[in-house]
Every structure is written in structure tokens, then in C-alpha cells.
mmCIF file of C-alpha atoms in Angstrom:
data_model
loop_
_atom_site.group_PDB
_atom_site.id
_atom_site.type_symbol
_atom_site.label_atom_id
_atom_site.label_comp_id
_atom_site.label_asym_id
_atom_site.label_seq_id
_atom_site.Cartn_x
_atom_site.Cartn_y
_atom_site.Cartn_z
ATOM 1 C CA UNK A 20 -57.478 129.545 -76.870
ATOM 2 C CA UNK A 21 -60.915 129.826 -75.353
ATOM 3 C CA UNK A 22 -61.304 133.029 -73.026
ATOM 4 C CA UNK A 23 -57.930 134.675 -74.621
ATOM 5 C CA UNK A 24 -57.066 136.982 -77.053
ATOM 6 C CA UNK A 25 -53.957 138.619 -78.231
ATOM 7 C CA UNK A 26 -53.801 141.406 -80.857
ATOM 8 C CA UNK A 27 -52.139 141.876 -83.601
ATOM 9 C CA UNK A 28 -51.615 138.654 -84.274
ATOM 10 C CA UNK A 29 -49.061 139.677 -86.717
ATOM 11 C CA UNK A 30 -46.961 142.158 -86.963
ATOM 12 C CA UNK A 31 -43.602 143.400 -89.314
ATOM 13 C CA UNK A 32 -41.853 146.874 -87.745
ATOM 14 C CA UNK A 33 -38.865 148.617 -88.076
ATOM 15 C CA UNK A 34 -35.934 148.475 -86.005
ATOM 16 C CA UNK A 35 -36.302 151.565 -83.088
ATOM 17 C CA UNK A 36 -40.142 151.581 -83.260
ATOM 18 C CA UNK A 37 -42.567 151.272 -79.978
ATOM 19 C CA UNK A 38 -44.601 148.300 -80.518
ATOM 20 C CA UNK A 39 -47.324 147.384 -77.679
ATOM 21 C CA UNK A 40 -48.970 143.990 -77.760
ATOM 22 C CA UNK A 41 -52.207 143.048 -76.336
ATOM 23 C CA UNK A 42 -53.576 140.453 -74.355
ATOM 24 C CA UNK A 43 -57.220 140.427 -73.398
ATOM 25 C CA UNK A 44 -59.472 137.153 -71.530
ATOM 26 C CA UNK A 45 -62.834 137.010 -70.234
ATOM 27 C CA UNK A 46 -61.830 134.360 -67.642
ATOM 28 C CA UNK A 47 -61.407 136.758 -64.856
ATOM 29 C CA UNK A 48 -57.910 135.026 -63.985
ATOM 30 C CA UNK A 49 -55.941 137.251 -62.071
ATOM 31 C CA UNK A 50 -52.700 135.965 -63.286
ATOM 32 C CA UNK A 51 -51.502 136.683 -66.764
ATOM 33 C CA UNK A 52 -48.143 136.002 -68.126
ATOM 34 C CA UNK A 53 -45.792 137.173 -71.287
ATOM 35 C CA UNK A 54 -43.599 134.070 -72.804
ATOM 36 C CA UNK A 55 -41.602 134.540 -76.385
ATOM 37 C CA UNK A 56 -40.765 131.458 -77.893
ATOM 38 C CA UNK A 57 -37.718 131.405 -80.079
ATOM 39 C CA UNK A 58 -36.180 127.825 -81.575
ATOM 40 C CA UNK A 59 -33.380 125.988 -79.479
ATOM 41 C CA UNK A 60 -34.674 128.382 -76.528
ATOM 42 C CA UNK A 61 -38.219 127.519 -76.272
ATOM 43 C CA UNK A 62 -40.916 129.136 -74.226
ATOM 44 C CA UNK A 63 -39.478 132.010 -72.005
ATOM 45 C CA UNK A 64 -41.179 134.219 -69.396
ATOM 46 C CA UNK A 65 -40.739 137.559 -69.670
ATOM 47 C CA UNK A 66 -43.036 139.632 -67.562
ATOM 48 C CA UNK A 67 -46.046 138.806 -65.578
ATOM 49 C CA UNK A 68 -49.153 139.881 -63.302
ATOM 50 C CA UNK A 69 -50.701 138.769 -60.566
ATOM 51 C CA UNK A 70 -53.245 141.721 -60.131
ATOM 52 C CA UNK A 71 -54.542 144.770 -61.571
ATOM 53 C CA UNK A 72 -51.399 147.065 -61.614
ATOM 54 C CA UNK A 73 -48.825 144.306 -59.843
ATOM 55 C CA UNK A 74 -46.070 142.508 -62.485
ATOM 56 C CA UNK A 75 -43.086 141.070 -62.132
ATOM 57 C CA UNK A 76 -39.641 140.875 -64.364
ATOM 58 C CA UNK A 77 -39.440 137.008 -65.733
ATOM 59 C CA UNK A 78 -36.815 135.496 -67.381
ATOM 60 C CA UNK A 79 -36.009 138.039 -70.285
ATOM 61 C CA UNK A 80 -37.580 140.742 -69.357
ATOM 62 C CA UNK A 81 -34.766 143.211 -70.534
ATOM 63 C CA UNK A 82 -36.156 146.091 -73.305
ATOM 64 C CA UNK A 83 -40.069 145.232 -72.508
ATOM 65 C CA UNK A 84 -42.151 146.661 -70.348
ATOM 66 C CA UNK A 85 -45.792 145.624 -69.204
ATOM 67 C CA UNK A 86 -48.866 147.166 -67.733
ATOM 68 C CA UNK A 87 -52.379 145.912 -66.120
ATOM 69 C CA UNK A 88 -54.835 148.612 -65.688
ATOM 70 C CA UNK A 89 -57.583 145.628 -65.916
ATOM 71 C CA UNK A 90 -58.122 142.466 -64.700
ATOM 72 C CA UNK A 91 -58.987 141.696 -68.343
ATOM 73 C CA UNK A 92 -56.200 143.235 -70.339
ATOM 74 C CA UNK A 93 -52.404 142.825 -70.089
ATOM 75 C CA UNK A 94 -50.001 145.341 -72.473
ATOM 76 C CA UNK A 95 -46.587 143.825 -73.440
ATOM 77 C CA UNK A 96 -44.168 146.927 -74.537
ATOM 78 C CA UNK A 97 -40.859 146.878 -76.427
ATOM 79 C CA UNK A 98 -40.309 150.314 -75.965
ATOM 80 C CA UNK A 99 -37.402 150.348 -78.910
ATOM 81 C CA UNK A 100 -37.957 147.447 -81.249
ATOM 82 C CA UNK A 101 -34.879 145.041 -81.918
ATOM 83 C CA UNK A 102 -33.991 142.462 -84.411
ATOM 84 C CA UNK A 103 -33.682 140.338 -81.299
ATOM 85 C CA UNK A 104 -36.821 140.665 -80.442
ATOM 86 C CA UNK A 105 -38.150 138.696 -83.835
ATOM 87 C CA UNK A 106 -40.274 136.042 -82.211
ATOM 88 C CA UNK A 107 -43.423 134.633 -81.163
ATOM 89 C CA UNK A 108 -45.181 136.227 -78.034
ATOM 90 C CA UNK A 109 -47.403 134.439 -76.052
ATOM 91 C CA UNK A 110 -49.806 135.335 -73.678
ATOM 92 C CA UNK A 111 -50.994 133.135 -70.944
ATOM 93 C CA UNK A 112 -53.393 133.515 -67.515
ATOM 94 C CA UNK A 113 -54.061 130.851 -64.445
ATOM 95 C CA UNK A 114 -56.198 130.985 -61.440
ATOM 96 C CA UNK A 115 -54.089 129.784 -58.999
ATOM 97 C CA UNK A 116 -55.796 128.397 -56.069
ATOM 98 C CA UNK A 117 -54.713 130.132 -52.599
ATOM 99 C CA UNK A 118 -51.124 128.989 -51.769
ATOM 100 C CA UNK A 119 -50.919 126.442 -54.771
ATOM 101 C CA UNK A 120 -48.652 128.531 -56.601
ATOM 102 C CA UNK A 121 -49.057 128.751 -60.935
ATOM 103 C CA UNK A 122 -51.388 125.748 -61.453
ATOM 104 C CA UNK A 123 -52.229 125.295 -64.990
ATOM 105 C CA UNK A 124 -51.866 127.914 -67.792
ATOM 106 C CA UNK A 125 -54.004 128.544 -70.265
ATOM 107 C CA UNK A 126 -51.938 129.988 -73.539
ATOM 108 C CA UNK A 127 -53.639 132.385 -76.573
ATOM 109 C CA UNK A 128 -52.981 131.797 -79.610
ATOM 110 C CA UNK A 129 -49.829 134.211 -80.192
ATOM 111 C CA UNK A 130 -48.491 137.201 -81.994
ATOM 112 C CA UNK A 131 -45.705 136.973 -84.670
ATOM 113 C CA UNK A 132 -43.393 139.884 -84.911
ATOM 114 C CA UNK A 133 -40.811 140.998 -86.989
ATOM 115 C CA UNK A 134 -38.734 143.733 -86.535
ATOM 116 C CA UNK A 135 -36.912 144.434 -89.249
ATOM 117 C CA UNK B 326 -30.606 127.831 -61.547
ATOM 118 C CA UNK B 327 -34.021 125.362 -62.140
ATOM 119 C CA UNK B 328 -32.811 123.910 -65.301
ATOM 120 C CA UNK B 329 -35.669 121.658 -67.789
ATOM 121 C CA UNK B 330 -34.382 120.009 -70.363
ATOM 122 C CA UNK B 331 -36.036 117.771 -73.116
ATOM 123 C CA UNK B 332 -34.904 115.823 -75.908
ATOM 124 C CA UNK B 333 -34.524 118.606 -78.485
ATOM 125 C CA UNK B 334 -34.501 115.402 -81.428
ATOM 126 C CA UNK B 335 -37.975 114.478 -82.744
ATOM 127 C CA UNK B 336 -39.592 111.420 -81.936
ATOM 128 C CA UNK B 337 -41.021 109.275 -85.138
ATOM 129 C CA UNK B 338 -42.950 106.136 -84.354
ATOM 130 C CA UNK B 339 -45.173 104.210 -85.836
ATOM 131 C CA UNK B 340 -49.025 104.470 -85.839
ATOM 132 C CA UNK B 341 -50.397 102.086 -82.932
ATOM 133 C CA UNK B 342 -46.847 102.107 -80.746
ATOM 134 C CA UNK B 343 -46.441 103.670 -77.189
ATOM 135 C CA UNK B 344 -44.537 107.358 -77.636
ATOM 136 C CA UNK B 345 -42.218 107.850 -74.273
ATOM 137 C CA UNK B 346 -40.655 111.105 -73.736
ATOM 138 C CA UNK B 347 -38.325 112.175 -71.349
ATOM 139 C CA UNK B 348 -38.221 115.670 -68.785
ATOM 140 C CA UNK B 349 -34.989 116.317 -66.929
ATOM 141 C CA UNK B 350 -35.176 118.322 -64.305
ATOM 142 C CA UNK B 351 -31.777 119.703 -62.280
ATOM 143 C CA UNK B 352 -31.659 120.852 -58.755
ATOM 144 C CA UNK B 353 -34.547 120.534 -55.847
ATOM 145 C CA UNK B 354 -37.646 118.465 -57.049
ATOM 146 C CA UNK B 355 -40.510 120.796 -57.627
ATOM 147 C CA UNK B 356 -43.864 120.446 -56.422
ATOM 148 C CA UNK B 357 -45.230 119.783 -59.468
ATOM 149 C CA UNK B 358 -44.493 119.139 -63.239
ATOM 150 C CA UNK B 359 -46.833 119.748 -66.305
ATOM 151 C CA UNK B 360 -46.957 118.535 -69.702
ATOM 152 C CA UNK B 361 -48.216 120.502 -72.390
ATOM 153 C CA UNK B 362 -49.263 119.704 -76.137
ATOM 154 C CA UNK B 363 -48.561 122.553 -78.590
ATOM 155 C CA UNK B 364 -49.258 122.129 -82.432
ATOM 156 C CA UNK B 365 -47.798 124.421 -85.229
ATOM 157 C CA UNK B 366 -48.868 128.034 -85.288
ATOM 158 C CA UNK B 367 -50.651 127.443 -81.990
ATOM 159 C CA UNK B 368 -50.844 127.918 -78.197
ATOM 160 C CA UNK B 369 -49.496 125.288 -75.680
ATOM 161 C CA UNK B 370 -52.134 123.369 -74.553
ATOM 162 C CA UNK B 371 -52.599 122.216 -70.889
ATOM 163 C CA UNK B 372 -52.711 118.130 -70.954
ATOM 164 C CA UNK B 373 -51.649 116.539 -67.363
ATOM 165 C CA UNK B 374 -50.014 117.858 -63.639
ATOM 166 C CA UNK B 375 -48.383 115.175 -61.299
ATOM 167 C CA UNK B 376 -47.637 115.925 -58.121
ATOM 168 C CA UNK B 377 -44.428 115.465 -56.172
ATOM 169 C CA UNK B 378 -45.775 113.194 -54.018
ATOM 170 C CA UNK B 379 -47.415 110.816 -57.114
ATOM 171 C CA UNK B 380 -45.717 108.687 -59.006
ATOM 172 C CA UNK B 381 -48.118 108.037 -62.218
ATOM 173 C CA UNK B 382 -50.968 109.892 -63.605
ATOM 174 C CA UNK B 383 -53.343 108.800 -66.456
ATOM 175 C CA UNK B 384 -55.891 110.432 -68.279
ATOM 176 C CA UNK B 385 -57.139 108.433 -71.208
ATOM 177 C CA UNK B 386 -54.599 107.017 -73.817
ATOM 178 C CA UNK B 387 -51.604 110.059 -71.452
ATOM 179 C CA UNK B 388 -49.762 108.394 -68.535
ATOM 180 C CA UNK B 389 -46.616 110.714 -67.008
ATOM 181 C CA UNK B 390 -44.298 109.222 -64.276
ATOM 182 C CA UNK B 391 -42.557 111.540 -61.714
ATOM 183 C CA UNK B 392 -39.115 109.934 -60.158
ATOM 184 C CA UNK B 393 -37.807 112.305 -57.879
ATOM 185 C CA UNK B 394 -34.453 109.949 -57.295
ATOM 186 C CA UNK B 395 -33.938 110.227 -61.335
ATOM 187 C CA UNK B 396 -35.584 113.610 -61.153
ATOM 188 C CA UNK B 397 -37.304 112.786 -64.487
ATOM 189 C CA UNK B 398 -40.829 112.650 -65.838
ATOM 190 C CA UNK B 399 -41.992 110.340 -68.841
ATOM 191 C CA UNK B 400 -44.878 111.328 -70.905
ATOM 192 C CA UNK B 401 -46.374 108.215 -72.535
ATOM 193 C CA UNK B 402 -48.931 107.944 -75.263
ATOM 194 C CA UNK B 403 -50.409 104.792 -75.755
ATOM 195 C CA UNK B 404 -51.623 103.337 -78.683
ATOM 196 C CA UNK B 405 -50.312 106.461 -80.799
ATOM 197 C CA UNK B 406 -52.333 107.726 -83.416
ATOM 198 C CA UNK B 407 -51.061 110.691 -86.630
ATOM 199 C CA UNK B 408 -52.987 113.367 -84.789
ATOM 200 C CA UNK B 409 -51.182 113.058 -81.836
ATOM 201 C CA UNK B 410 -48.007 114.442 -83.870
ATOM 202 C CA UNK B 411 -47.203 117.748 -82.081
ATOM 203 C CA UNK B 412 -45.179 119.186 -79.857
ATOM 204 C CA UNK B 413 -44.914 118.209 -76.491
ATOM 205 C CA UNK B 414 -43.557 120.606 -73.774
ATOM 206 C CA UNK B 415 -42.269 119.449 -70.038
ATOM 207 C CA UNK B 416 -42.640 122.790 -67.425
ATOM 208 C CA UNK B 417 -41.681 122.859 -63.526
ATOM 209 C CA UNK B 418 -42.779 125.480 -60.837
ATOM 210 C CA UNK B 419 -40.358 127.246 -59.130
ATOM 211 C CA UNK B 420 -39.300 127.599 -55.718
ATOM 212 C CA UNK B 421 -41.439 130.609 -54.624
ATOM 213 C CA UNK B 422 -44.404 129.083 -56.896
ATOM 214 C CA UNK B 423 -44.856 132.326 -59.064
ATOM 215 C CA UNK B 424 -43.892 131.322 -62.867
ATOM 216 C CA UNK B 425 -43.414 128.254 -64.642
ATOM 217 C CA UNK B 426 -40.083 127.297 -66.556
ATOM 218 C CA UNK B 427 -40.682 124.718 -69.382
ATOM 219 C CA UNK B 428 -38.469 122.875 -71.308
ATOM 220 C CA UNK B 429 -37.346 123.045 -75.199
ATOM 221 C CA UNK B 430 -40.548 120.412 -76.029
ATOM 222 C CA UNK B 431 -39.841 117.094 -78.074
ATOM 223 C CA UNK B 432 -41.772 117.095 -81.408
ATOM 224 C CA UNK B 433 -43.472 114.094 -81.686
ATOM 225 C CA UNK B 434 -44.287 112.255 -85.725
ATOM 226 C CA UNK B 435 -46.214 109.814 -85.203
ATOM 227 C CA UNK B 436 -46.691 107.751 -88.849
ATOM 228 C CA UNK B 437 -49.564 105.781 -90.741
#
């Protein structure tokens, strides 16, 4: 978890309520990554960067949103909270070397939510 | 679509034993697989890449296989100890090399 930070690290909301999670590193990786991981479905992607201001839909990116205004700092936003969207949120940044793709990821250490 | 699939049944052994789990892959071989460890309430946590092109890596008591005609990797643990009990999660790269898709993870118990 070295480098990376997420905030809150818990979290219990209501159904229909904005909720914005954070991700901040002081590895000066320029890409960062948004996985929920849910049992029987395991680690997901949902959005991800690979610069200040560029991102990209994942997986399940559906009702979430995401912004980089910073290298540093990467916002995950369910605009309008759902029960479905009870999980575990990960964030996650590598340092890919030119034209090598992903290369290793290094994860924080997550946010629980609950949207009730 | 780049399926990953792992044994979604934990793995008990016995303290001292070699632990051998199993990655699936479906479709084109990627360029790459990873293995990750991940223990409760925690991150993943980076442990090994193999290459396409290698067929065994080893880093300490870890070796992983990659057999592109079985497309299949096997994570071995060697002389298993309890605090190796975790979580252990297969991923691939995709085609354009942007995002990783990992697999459900096998839990691992390994006992005294």
C-alpha cells in the first residue's frame, strides 16, 4: 500500500446520494485505475487514467464517473448511489514502460461502501 | 471476450506441501500473465510476471508456468507455510495493452 492512499476508507450512504471517492499516490505513476471487487465476480475495472485529464470506461463503468486534475489524485464518482454499487473499491497505479503496456499494479488498500 | 478463470474452491494443504494453482485463460495468449497475493481486508499484492515467450519463473519458494498450447498458468508454492494462506489472484493484459483482467483468485489454507 506504500505510495497510495484512498479516502474514506469506509463509507455507509443512502440510496440516490453523490458519493466521490479518492485516490491519492506520491509515486508519480501516470496510470491509475478504479477496480470494485464483489464475491463470485472478483476484481473489475471500472474506469481508468493514463494522464492528467485522460480516462477511459473499463469494464463496469456504467453510473460512475472519474476525473484527474493531478498526476497525484484520481476521483471515482457514483453520481446517484445504488444498492448495486455495495462493494469494495480499489484503487491502483503502474508505470508502464514505453510500449510495454500495464506492467505491474500497485493496489491501495480500499474503500468499503454501503449504500443503503 | 478475454475470459480468466480460476478455481473459485479453496485450496487446504498441509504445512510443508507444494500449493499448485491453476489460471485458465480463453482466446489469444496474452503477452503476459501476473499473479497476485491478496489477504483479507487488503490490497492485491504484486508477486510474479511471466512472459509469453517463458515458460517458468521463480522467485524464492513462487514458481508459475505459462503453456500457451494449454493456455494455462500454475502458481506453485513450495514448501508451504500458514502465512502463505491468502488469496491468490491470476490477471492477463489485453489486446491493446491498456487494463488488466484478473481472475476470481483461489483462496489458499494452508494448515499447521
Amino acid at each position: 500500500d506504500a505510495g497510495i492512499t484512498q479516502s474514506p476508507r469506509h463509507k455507509v450512504t443512502e440510496t440516490g446520494t453523490p458519493v466521490t471517492l479518492r485516490c491519492h499516490q506520491t509515486e508519480n505513476h501516470r496510470y491509475m485505475y478504479w477496480y470494485r471487487q464483489d464475491p463470485g465476480h472478483g476484481l473489475r475495472l471500472i474506469h481508468y487514467s493514463y494522464g492528467v485529464k485522460d480516462t477511459d470506461k473499463g469494464e463496469v463503468s456504467d453510473g460512475y464517473s472519474v476525473s484527474r486534475s493531478k498526476t497525484e489524485d484520481f476521483l471515482l464518482t457514483l453520481e446517484s448511489a445504488t444498492s448495486s454499487q455495495t462493494s469494495v473499491y480499489f484503487c491502483a497505479i503502474s508505470d508502464p514502460k514505453q510500449g510495454q503496456g500495464v506492467e505491474t499494479q500497485y493496489f491501495g488498500p480500499g474503500t468499503r461502501l454501503l449504500v443503503l | 471476450s478475454q475470459k480468466i478463470e480460476q478455481n473459485s474452491e479453496a485450496l487446504n494443504i498441509q504445512e510443508g506441501k507444494t500449493a499448485t494453482l491453476t489460471c485458465n485463460y480463453t482466446n489469444y495468449s496474452p503477452a503476459y500473465l501476473q499473479w497476485y497475493r491478496q489477504d483479507p481486508g487488503r490490497g492485491p499484492v504484486f508477486l510474479l510476471l511471466i512472459r509469453e515467450n517463458e515458460k517458468e519463473k521463480r522467485k524464492e519458494r513462487l514458481k508459475v508456468t505459462f503453456d500457451t498450447t494449454l493456455k494455462q498458468s500454475l502458481f506453485h508454492i513450495t514448501a508451504s507455510q500458514p502465512a502463505d494462506s491468502a488469496t491468490y489472484l491470476c490477471a492477463r493484459r489485453n489486446n491493446a495493452g491498456n487494463m488488466l483482467t484478473f481472475g476470481g483468485g483461489t483462496r489458499l489454507m494452508v494448515k499447521p
